[in-house]
């Protein structure tokens, strides 16, 4: 008979190939039967200065009416050591572009390593996506990689 573990014996001794991914009992498998969706935190009046952004319900924060640069503090970022995530800020810019100037996690200031080593500037009257790839490297340490992508 067939000895391949990916084949199983069905009714009437008909052999059928099993999909090892979908029959796996692994707790970390993901099967998507539809398009994925991610919760977005809509902030209609973002203002300026120090602001908290709760990451327990959303990893994307859509900011409008930004009056000055933002010092963002990410709260409730449940990230285990050796894991990473991405947090994105979509900035609807006015004629004077603003950016996420500083980033903190749980009140602890982070050093952001920017693409090309240059802190970006925003796009006046455009829409910018500022993304931060966050890697938890220790009990209270992170590597944060930042970038700004302009859209118009």
Short mmCIF file of N, CA and C in Angstrom, two decimals:
data_model
loop_
_atom_site.label_atom_id
_atom_site.label_comp_id
_atom_site.label_asym_id
_atom_site.label_seq_id
_atom_site.Cartn_x
_atom_site.Cartn_y
_atom_site.Cartn_z
N UNK A 1 0.80 -1.18 0.00
CA UNK A 1 0.00 0.00 0.00
C UNK A 1 0.85 1.26 0.00
N UNK A 2 0.20 2.34 0.00
CA UNK A 2 0.86 3.65 0.00
C UNK A 2 1.34 3.95 1.40
N UNK A 3 2.59 4.33 1.55
CA UNK A 3 3.16 4.58 2.86
C UNK A 3 3.40 6.07 3.13
N UNK A 4 3.07 6.92 2.19
CA UNK A 4 3.23 8.36 2.36
C UNK A 4 2.27 8.83 3.44
N UNK A 5 2.77 9.48 4.51
CA UNK A 5 1.87 9.91 5.60
C UNK A 5 0.87 10.98 5.18
N UNK A 6 1.06 11.57 4.00
CA UNK A 6 0.11 12.58 3.54
C UNK A 6 -1.07 11.95 2.80
N UNK A 7 -1.08 10.64 2.69
CA UNK A 7 -2.19 9.94 2.05
C UNK A 7 -2.96 9.19 3.13
N UNK A 8 -4.26 9.19 3.05
CA UNK A 8 -5.06 8.45 4.01
C UNK A 8 -6.02 7.52 3.28
N UNK A 9 -6.45 6.52 4.01
CA UNK A 9 -7.36 5.54 3.44
C UNK A 9 -8.79 6.03 3.63
N UNK A 10 -9.49 6.18 2.54
CA UNK A 10 -10.86 6.64 2.59
C UNK A 10 -11.85 5.49 2.45
N UNK A 11 -13.10 5.79 2.21
CA UNK A 11 -14.14 4.78 2.04
C UNK A 11 -13.81 3.88 0.86
N UNK A 12 -14.07 2.59 1.00
CA UNK A 12 -13.86 1.64 -0.08
C UNK A 12 -12.40 1.53 -0.47
N UNK A 13 -11.52 1.73 0.49
CA UNK A 13 -10.07 1.65 0.27
C UNK A 13 -9.57 2.59 -0.83
N UNK A 14 -10.27 3.72 -1.02
CA UNK A 14 -9.81 4.74 -1.95
C UNK A 14 -8.88 5.67 -1.18
N UNK A 15 -7.70 5.85 -1.72
CA UNK A 15 -6.73 6.70 -1.04
C UNK A 15 -6.87 8.13 -1.51
N UNK A 16 -6.78 9.05 -0.57
CA UNK A 16 -6.84 10.47 -0.93
C UNK A 16 -5.70 11.19 -0.24
N UNK A 17 -5.18 12.20 -0.89
CA UNK A 17 -4.07 12.97 -0.35
C UNK A 17 -4.61 13.96 0.68
N UNK A 18 -3.95 14.03 1.83
CA UNK A 18 -4.33 14.97 2.88
C UNK A 18 -3.47 16.22 2.78
N UNK A 19 -4.04 17.34 3.08
CA UNK A 19 -3.29 18.58 3.15
C UNK A 19 -2.73 18.68 4.58
N UNK A 20 -1.42 18.56 4.72
CA UNK A 20 -0.82 18.52 6.05
C UNK A 20 -0.99 19.84 6.80
N UNK A 21 -1.18 20.96 6.08
CA UNK A 21 -1.36 22.24 6.76
C UNK A 21 -2.73 22.31 7.42
N UNK A 22 -3.78 21.98 6.67
CA UNK A 22 -5.12 22.13 7.22
C UNK A 22 -5.48 21.02 8.20
N UNK A 23 -4.77 19.90 8.15
CA UNK A 23 -5.07 18.83 9.11
C UNK A 23 -4.14 18.90 10.31
N UNK A 24 -3.25 19.85 10.31
CA UNK A 24 -2.32 20.03 11.42
C UNK A 24 -3.08 20.38 12.70
N UNK A 25 -2.53 19.96 13.80
CA UNK A 25 -3.12 20.35 15.08
C UNK A 25 -2.34 21.51 15.70
N UNK A 26 -1.43 22.10 14.94
CA UNK A 26 -0.63 23.21 15.45
C UNK A 26 -1.53 24.37 15.85
N UNK A 27 -1.27 24.92 17.02
CA UNK A 27 -2.09 26.01 17.55
C UNK A 27 -1.87 27.31 16.79
N UNK A 28 -0.77 27.42 16.05
CA UNK A 28 -0.43 28.69 15.41
C UNK A 28 -0.79 28.75 13.93
N UNK A 29 -1.55 27.79 13.41
CA UNK A 29 -1.88 27.84 11.98
C UNK A 29 -3.00 28.86 11.75
N UNK A 30 -2.98 29.46 10.59
CA UNK A 30 -4.01 30.43 10.21
C UNK A 30 -4.56 30.04 8.86
N UNK A 31 -5.86 29.95 8.76
CA UNK A 31 -6.51 29.67 7.49
C UNK A 31 -7.49 30.80 7.24
N UNK A 32 -7.36 31.41 6.07
CA UNK A 32 -8.22 32.55 5.74
C UNK A 32 -9.19 32.13 4.64
N UNK A 33 -10.47 32.27 4.92
CA UNK A 33 -11.50 31.94 3.94
C UNK A 33 -12.13 33.19 3.34
N UNK A 34 -11.61 34.35 3.70
CA UNK A 34 -12.11 35.61 3.16
C UNK A 34 -10.98 36.63 3.28
N UNK A 35 -11.21 37.83 2.78
CA UNK A 35 -10.19 38.86 2.91
C UNK A 35 -10.00 39.21 4.38
N UNK A 36 -8.79 39.57 4.74
CA UNK A 36 -8.53 39.93 6.12
C UNK A 36 -8.86 41.40 6.35
N UNK A 37 -9.20 41.73 7.57
CA UNK A 37 -9.51 43.10 7.95
C UNK A 37 -8.72 43.43 9.21
N UNK A 38 -8.34 44.68 9.33
CA UNK A 38 -7.65 45.12 10.54
C UNK A 38 -8.34 46.37 11.07
N UNK A 39 -8.59 46.38 12.35
CA UNK A 39 -9.23 47.53 13.01
C UNK A 39 -8.35 48.76 12.86
N UNK A 40 -8.95 49.89 12.56
CA UNK A 40 -8.24 51.15 12.42
C UNK A 40 -8.82 52.15 13.42
N UNK A 41 -7.94 52.81 14.15
CA UNK A 41 -8.32 53.84 15.10
C UNK A 41 -8.43 55.16 14.34
N UNK A 42 -9.64 55.67 14.17
CA UNK A 42 -9.87 56.93 13.45
C UNK A 42 -9.82 58.07 14.46
N UNK A 43 -8.87 59.00 14.27
CA UNK A 43 -8.72 60.15 15.17
C UNK A 43 -9.02 61.40 14.35
N UNK A 44 -10.22 61.95 14.53
CA UNK A 44 -10.68 63.08 13.72
C UNK A 44 -9.97 64.38 14.06
N UNK A 45 -9.58 64.57 15.33
CA UNK A 45 -8.89 65.79 15.75
C UNK A 45 -7.61 65.40 16.49
N UNK A 46 -6.56 65.15 15.71
CA UNK A 46 -5.31 64.61 16.27
C UNK A 46 -4.55 65.63 17.11
N UNK A 47 -4.69 66.91 16.79
CA UNK A 47 -3.98 67.93 17.57
C UNK A 47 -2.48 67.85 17.39
N UNK A 48 -1.74 68.01 18.50
CA UNK A 48 -0.27 67.98 18.44
C UNK A 48 0.27 67.56 19.81
N UNK A 49 1.58 67.36 19.86
CA UNK A 49 2.25 67.05 21.12
C UNK A 49 2.07 65.60 21.55
N UNK A 50 2.18 65.38 22.86
CA UNK A 50 2.12 64.03 23.41
C UNK A 50 0.74 63.41 23.35
N UNK A 51 0.65 62.26 22.72
CA UNK A 51 -0.63 61.56 22.56
C UNK A 51 -0.41 60.07 22.80
N UNK A 52 -1.38 59.43 23.45
CA UNK A 52 -1.36 57.98 23.65
C UNK A 52 -2.17 57.31 22.55
N UNK A 53 -1.65 56.19 22.04
CA UNK A 53 -2.34 55.41 21.03
C UNK A 53 -2.41 53.97 21.52
N UNK A 54 -3.65 53.52 21.81
CA UNK A 54 -3.89 52.20 22.37
C UNK A 54 -3.76 51.15 21.26
N UNK A 55 -2.81 50.23 21.43
CA UNK A 55 -2.56 49.21 20.41
C UNK A 55 -3.30 47.91 20.69
N UNK A 56 -4.09 47.86 21.77
CA UNK A 56 -4.81 46.62 22.07
C UNK A 56 -5.94 46.36 21.08
N UNK A 57 -6.43 47.40 20.43
CA UNK A 57 -7.53 47.22 19.49
C UNK A 57 -7.21 47.60 18.07
N UNK A 58 -6.10 48.30 17.85
CA UNK A 58 -5.78 48.75 16.48
C UNK A 58 -4.28 48.97 16.33
N UNK A 59 -3.76 48.57 15.19
CA UNK A 59 -2.36 48.81 14.86
C UNK A 59 -2.19 49.89 13.81
N UNK A 60 -3.34 50.38 13.31
CA UNK A 60 -3.33 51.48 12.34
C UNK A 60 -4.10 52.63 12.96
N UNK A 61 -3.48 53.81 12.92
CA UNK A 61 -4.09 55.01 13.51
C UNK A 61 -4.18 56.06 12.40
N UNK A 62 -5.41 56.46 12.07
CA UNK A 62 -5.68 57.38 10.96
C UNK A 62 -5.94 58.76 11.55
N UNK A 63 -5.00 59.70 11.34
CA UNK A 63 -5.05 61.01 11.99
C UNK A 63 -5.43 62.12 11.01
N UNK A 64 -6.37 62.95 11.43
CA UNK A 64 -6.77 64.14 10.67
C UNK A 64 -6.70 65.36 11.59
N UNK A 65 -6.73 66.55 11.00
CA UNK A 65 -6.65 67.81 11.75
C UNK A 65 -5.45 67.81 12.69
N UNK A 66 -4.29 67.58 12.11
CA UNK A 66 -3.03 67.55 12.87
C UNK A 66 -2.50 68.98 12.94
N UNK A 67 -2.40 69.53 14.14
CA UNK A 67 -1.99 70.93 14.27
C UNK A 67 -0.50 71.09 14.53
N UNK A 68 0.19 70.02 14.84
CA UNK A 68 1.64 70.08 15.09
C UNK A 68 2.20 68.68 15.12
N UNK A 69 3.53 68.58 15.17
CA UNK A 69 4.15 67.27 15.23
C UNK A 69 3.65 66.50 16.45
N UNK A 70 3.59 65.18 16.32
CA UNK A 70 3.04 64.30 17.35
C UNK A 70 4.18 63.54 18.05
N UNK A 71 4.11 63.50 19.38
CA UNK A 71 4.97 62.63 20.18
C UNK A 71 4.08 61.45 20.58
N UNK A 72 4.21 60.34 19.85
CA UNK A 72 3.30 59.21 20.03
C UNK A 72 3.81 58.26 21.11
N UNK A 73 2.91 57.88 22.01
CA UNK A 73 3.19 56.87 23.03
C UNK A 73 2.26 55.69 22.77
N UNK A 74 2.84 54.54 22.44
CA UNK A 74 2.05 53.34 22.18
C UNK A 74 1.76 52.66 23.51
N UNK A 75 0.48 52.48 23.81
CA UNK A 75 0.07 51.82 25.04
C UNK A 75 -0.51 50.45 24.70
N UNK A 76 -0.49 49.56 25.69
CA UNK A 76 -1.05 48.21 25.54
C UNK A 76 -0.51 47.47 24.33
N UNK A 77 0.79 47.61 24.09
CA UNK A 77 1.43 46.89 22.99
C UNK A 77 1.88 45.53 23.54
N UNK A 78 1.02 44.54 23.38
CA UNK A 78 1.30 43.19 23.90
C UNK A 78 2.24 42.48 22.94
N UNK A 79 3.52 42.58 23.20
CA UNK A 79 4.53 42.03 22.30
C UNK A 79 5.54 41.25 23.13
N UNK A 80 5.62 39.96 22.89
CA UNK A 80 6.55 39.12 23.62
C UNK A 80 7.96 39.25 23.06
N UNK A 81 8.95 38.98 23.89
CA UNK A 81 10.34 38.99 23.46
C UNK A 81 10.52 37.99 22.31
N UNK A 82 11.20 38.45 21.25
CA UNK A 82 11.42 37.61 20.08
C UNK A 82 10.31 37.72 19.04
N UNK A 83 9.35 38.61 19.27
CA UNK A 83 8.25 38.84 18.32
C UNK A 83 8.30 40.27 17.82
N UNK A 84 7.61 40.51 16.72
CA UNK A 84 7.59 41.85 16.15
C UNK A 84 6.20 42.19 15.64
N UNK A 85 5.99 43.47 15.39
CA UNK A 85 4.73 43.95 14.85
C UNK A 85 5.00 45.25 14.09
N UNK A 86 4.00 45.73 13.40
CA UNK A 86 4.09 47.02 12.72
C UNK A 86 2.92 47.88 13.16
N UNK A 87 3.23 49.12 13.51
CA UNK A 87 2.21 50.11 13.84
C UNK A 87 2.33 51.22 12.80
N UNK A 88 1.19 51.60 12.22
CA UNK A 88 1.19 52.59 11.15
C UNK A 88 0.30 53.77 11.52
N UNK A 89 0.79 54.95 11.21
CA UNK A 89 0.02 56.19 11.36
C UNK A 89 -0.23 56.74 9.95
N UNK A 90 -1.50 56.90 9.60
CA UNK A 90 -1.86 57.52 8.33
C UNK A 90 -2.17 58.97 8.67
N UNK A 91 -1.40 59.88 8.06
CA UNK A 91 -1.49 61.30 8.37
C UNK A 91 -2.15 62.05 7.22
N UNK A 92 -3.35 62.57 7.45
CA UNK A 92 -4.00 63.44 6.47
C UNK A 92 -3.44 64.84 6.68
N UNK A 93 -2.58 65.26 5.78
CA UNK A 93 -1.83 66.50 5.95
C UNK A 93 -2.60 67.73 5.49
N UNK A 94 -2.33 68.83 6.17
CA UNK A 94 -2.82 70.14 5.73
C UNK A 94 -1.72 70.78 4.87
N UNK A 95 -1.83 72.07 4.65
CA UNK A 95 -0.81 72.75 3.83
C UNK A 95 0.55 72.80 4.55
N UNK A 96 0.57 72.58 5.85
CA UNK A 96 1.83 72.51 6.60
C UNK A 96 1.93 71.10 7.18
N UNK A 97 2.76 70.28 6.54
CA UNK A 97 2.86 68.87 6.90
C UNK A 97 3.47 68.67 8.29
N UNK A 98 2.98 67.65 8.97
CA UNK A 98 3.45 67.27 10.31
C UNK A 98 3.84 65.80 10.28
N UNK A 99 4.59 65.38 11.31
CA UNK A 99 5.04 63.99 11.39
C UNK A 99 4.92 63.47 12.82
N UNK A 100 5.12 62.16 12.96
CA UNK A 100 5.30 61.58 14.28
C UNK A 100 6.76 61.87 14.63
N UNK A 101 6.96 62.81 15.55
CA UNK A 101 8.30 63.30 15.87
C UNK A 101 9.06 62.34 16.76
N UNK A 102 8.40 61.79 17.79
CA UNK A 102 9.04 60.83 18.69
C UNK A 102 8.08 59.67 18.91
N UNK A 103 8.65 58.52 19.27
CA UNK A 103 7.85 57.33 19.54
C UNK A 103 8.28 56.73 20.86
N UNK A 104 7.29 56.47 21.72
CA UNK A 104 7.52 55.80 23.00
C UNK A 104 6.67 54.55 23.05
N UNK A 105 7.11 53.58 23.82
CA UNK A 105 6.33 52.37 24.06
C UNK A 105 6.13 52.26 25.56
N UNK A 106 4.87 52.34 25.97
CA UNK A 106 4.56 52.28 27.40
C UNK A 106 5.25 53.36 28.19
N UNK A 107 5.43 54.55 27.58
CA UNK A 107 6.06 55.68 28.25
C UNK A 107 7.57 55.71 28.15
N UNK A 108 8.18 54.68 27.56
CA UNK A 108 9.63 54.62 27.42
C UNK A 108 10.04 55.06 26.01
N UNK A 109 10.80 56.15 25.94
CA UNK A 109 11.23 56.71 24.66
C UNK A 109 12.08 55.70 23.88
N UNK A 110 11.83 55.63 22.56
CA UNK A 110 12.55 54.70 21.70
C UNK A 110 13.40 55.46 20.68
N UNK A 111 14.52 54.86 20.33
CA UNK A 111 15.35 55.38 19.24
C UNK A 111 14.84 54.75 17.95
N UNK A 112 14.41 55.58 17.02
CA UNK A 112 13.91 55.08 15.74
C UNK A 112 15.05 55.11 14.73
N UNK A 113 15.27 53.99 14.06
CA UNK A 113 16.23 53.90 12.96
C UNK A 113 15.44 54.13 11.68
N UNK A 114 15.71 55.27 11.02
CA UNK A 114 14.95 55.68 9.84
C UNK A 114 15.58 55.15 8.57
N UNK A 115 14.76 54.89 7.57
CA UNK A 115 15.24 54.48 6.25
C UNK A 115 16.25 55.53 5.78
N UNK A 116 17.42 55.11 5.38
CA UNK A 116 18.45 56.03 4.89
C UNK A 116 19.08 56.87 5.98
N UNK A 117 18.70 56.65 7.24
CA UNK A 117 19.27 57.39 8.36
C UNK A 117 18.80 58.82 8.48
N UNK A 118 17.74 59.17 7.76
CA UNK A 118 17.24 60.55 7.75
C UNK A 118 15.81 60.59 8.30
N UNK A 119 15.58 61.49 9.27
CA UNK A 119 14.22 61.68 9.79
C UNK A 119 13.39 62.30 8.68
N UNK A 120 12.25 61.70 8.34
CA UNK A 120 11.47 62.21 7.20
C UNK A 120 10.68 63.47 7.53
N UNK A 121 10.29 64.17 6.48
CA UNK A 121 9.37 65.30 6.59
C UNK A 121 8.08 64.88 5.90
N UNK A 122 6.98 65.48 6.27
CA UNK A 122 5.69 65.12 5.70
C UNK A 122 5.46 65.75 4.33
N UNK A 123 4.33 65.41 3.74
CA UNK A 123 3.95 65.90 2.42
C UNK A 123 2.80 66.88 2.56
N UNK A 124 3.07 68.15 2.32
CA UNK A 124 2.04 69.18 2.44
C UNK A 124 0.85 68.85 1.55
N UNK A 125 -0.35 68.94 2.13
CA UNK A 125 -1.63 68.69 1.45
C UNK A 125 -1.74 67.29 0.86
N UNK A 126 -0.95 66.36 1.37
CA UNK A 126 -1.01 64.97 0.91
C UNK A 126 -1.43 64.05 2.04
N UNK A 127 -1.19 62.79 1.84
CA UNK A 127 -1.43 61.77 2.85
C UNK A 127 -0.15 60.97 2.99
N UNK A 128 0.32 60.85 4.21
CA UNK A 128 1.55 60.10 4.48
C UNK A 128 1.24 58.90 5.35
N UNK A 129 1.94 57.81 5.12
CA UNK A 129 1.85 56.65 6.00
C UNK A 129 3.21 56.50 6.68
N UNK A 130 3.21 56.70 7.99
CA UNK A 130 4.43 56.50 8.78
C UNK A 130 4.30 55.16 9.48
N UNK A 131 5.19 54.25 9.13
CA UNK A 131 5.14 52.90 9.70
C UNK A 131 6.35 52.64 10.56
N UNK A 132 6.10 51.93 11.66
CA UNK A 132 7.16 51.58 12.60
C UNK A 132 7.14 50.06 12.78
N UNK A 133 8.21 49.41 12.35
CA UNK A 133 8.39 47.98 12.60
C UNK A 133 9.06 47.86 13.95
N UNK A 134 8.42 47.16 14.86
CA UNK A 134 8.87 47.10 16.25
C UNK A 134 9.22 45.65 16.58
N UNK A 135 10.46 45.43 16.99
CA UNK A 135 10.95 44.10 17.35
C UNK A 135 11.31 44.11 18.83
N UNK A 136 10.70 43.24 19.61
CA UNK A 136 11.03 43.17 21.03
C UNK A 136 12.26 42.27 21.17
N UNK A 137 13.37 42.87 21.57
CA UNK A 137 14.65 42.16 21.63
C UNK A 137 15.05 41.75 23.04
N UNK A 138 14.35 42.23 24.05
CA UNK A 138 14.67 41.89 25.44
C UNK A 138 13.49 42.21 26.33
N UNK A 139 13.68 42.02 27.62
CA UNK A 139 12.60 42.23 28.58
C UNK A 139 12.00 43.63 28.47
N UNK A 140 12.82 44.62 28.25
CA UNK A 140 12.32 45.99 28.11
C UNK A 140 13.05 46.74 26.99
N UNK A 141 13.51 46.00 25.99
CA UNK A 141 14.22 46.65 24.88
C UNK A 141 13.60 46.29 23.53
N UNK A 142 13.67 47.25 22.62
CA UNK A 142 13.07 47.12 21.30
C UNK A 142 14.02 47.66 20.24
N UNK A 143 13.90 47.14 19.04
CA UNK A 143 14.47 47.76 17.86
C UNK A 143 13.29 48.33 17.09
N UNK A 144 13.37 49.62 16.74
CA UNK A 144 12.27 50.28 16.03
C UNK A 144 12.80 50.81 14.70
N UNK A 145 12.21 50.36 13.61
CA UNK A 145 12.57 50.81 12.27
C UNK A 145 11.43 51.65 11.73
N UNK A 146 11.75 52.87 11.26
CA UNK A 146 10.71 53.78 10.81
C UNK A 146 10.84 54.18 9.36
N UNK A 147 9.69 54.45 8.75
CA UNK A 147 9.68 54.95 7.37
C UNK A 147 8.45 55.79 7.13
N UNK A 148 8.53 56.67 6.17
CA UNK A 148 7.39 57.47 5.74
C UNK A 148 7.21 57.24 4.24
N UNK A 149 5.98 56.93 3.85
CA UNK A 149 5.66 56.76 2.43
C UNK A 149 4.63 57.82 2.09
N UNK A 150 4.94 58.69 1.12
CA UNK A 150 4.00 59.76 0.75
C UNK A 150 3.00 59.30 -0.31
N UNK A 151 1.78 59.76 -0.17
CA UNK A 151 0.73 59.50 -1.15
C UNK A 151 0.08 60.84 -1.50
N UNK A 152 -0.29 61.01 -2.75
CA UNK A 152 -0.97 62.25 -3.15
C UNK A 152 -1.97 61.98 -4.23
#
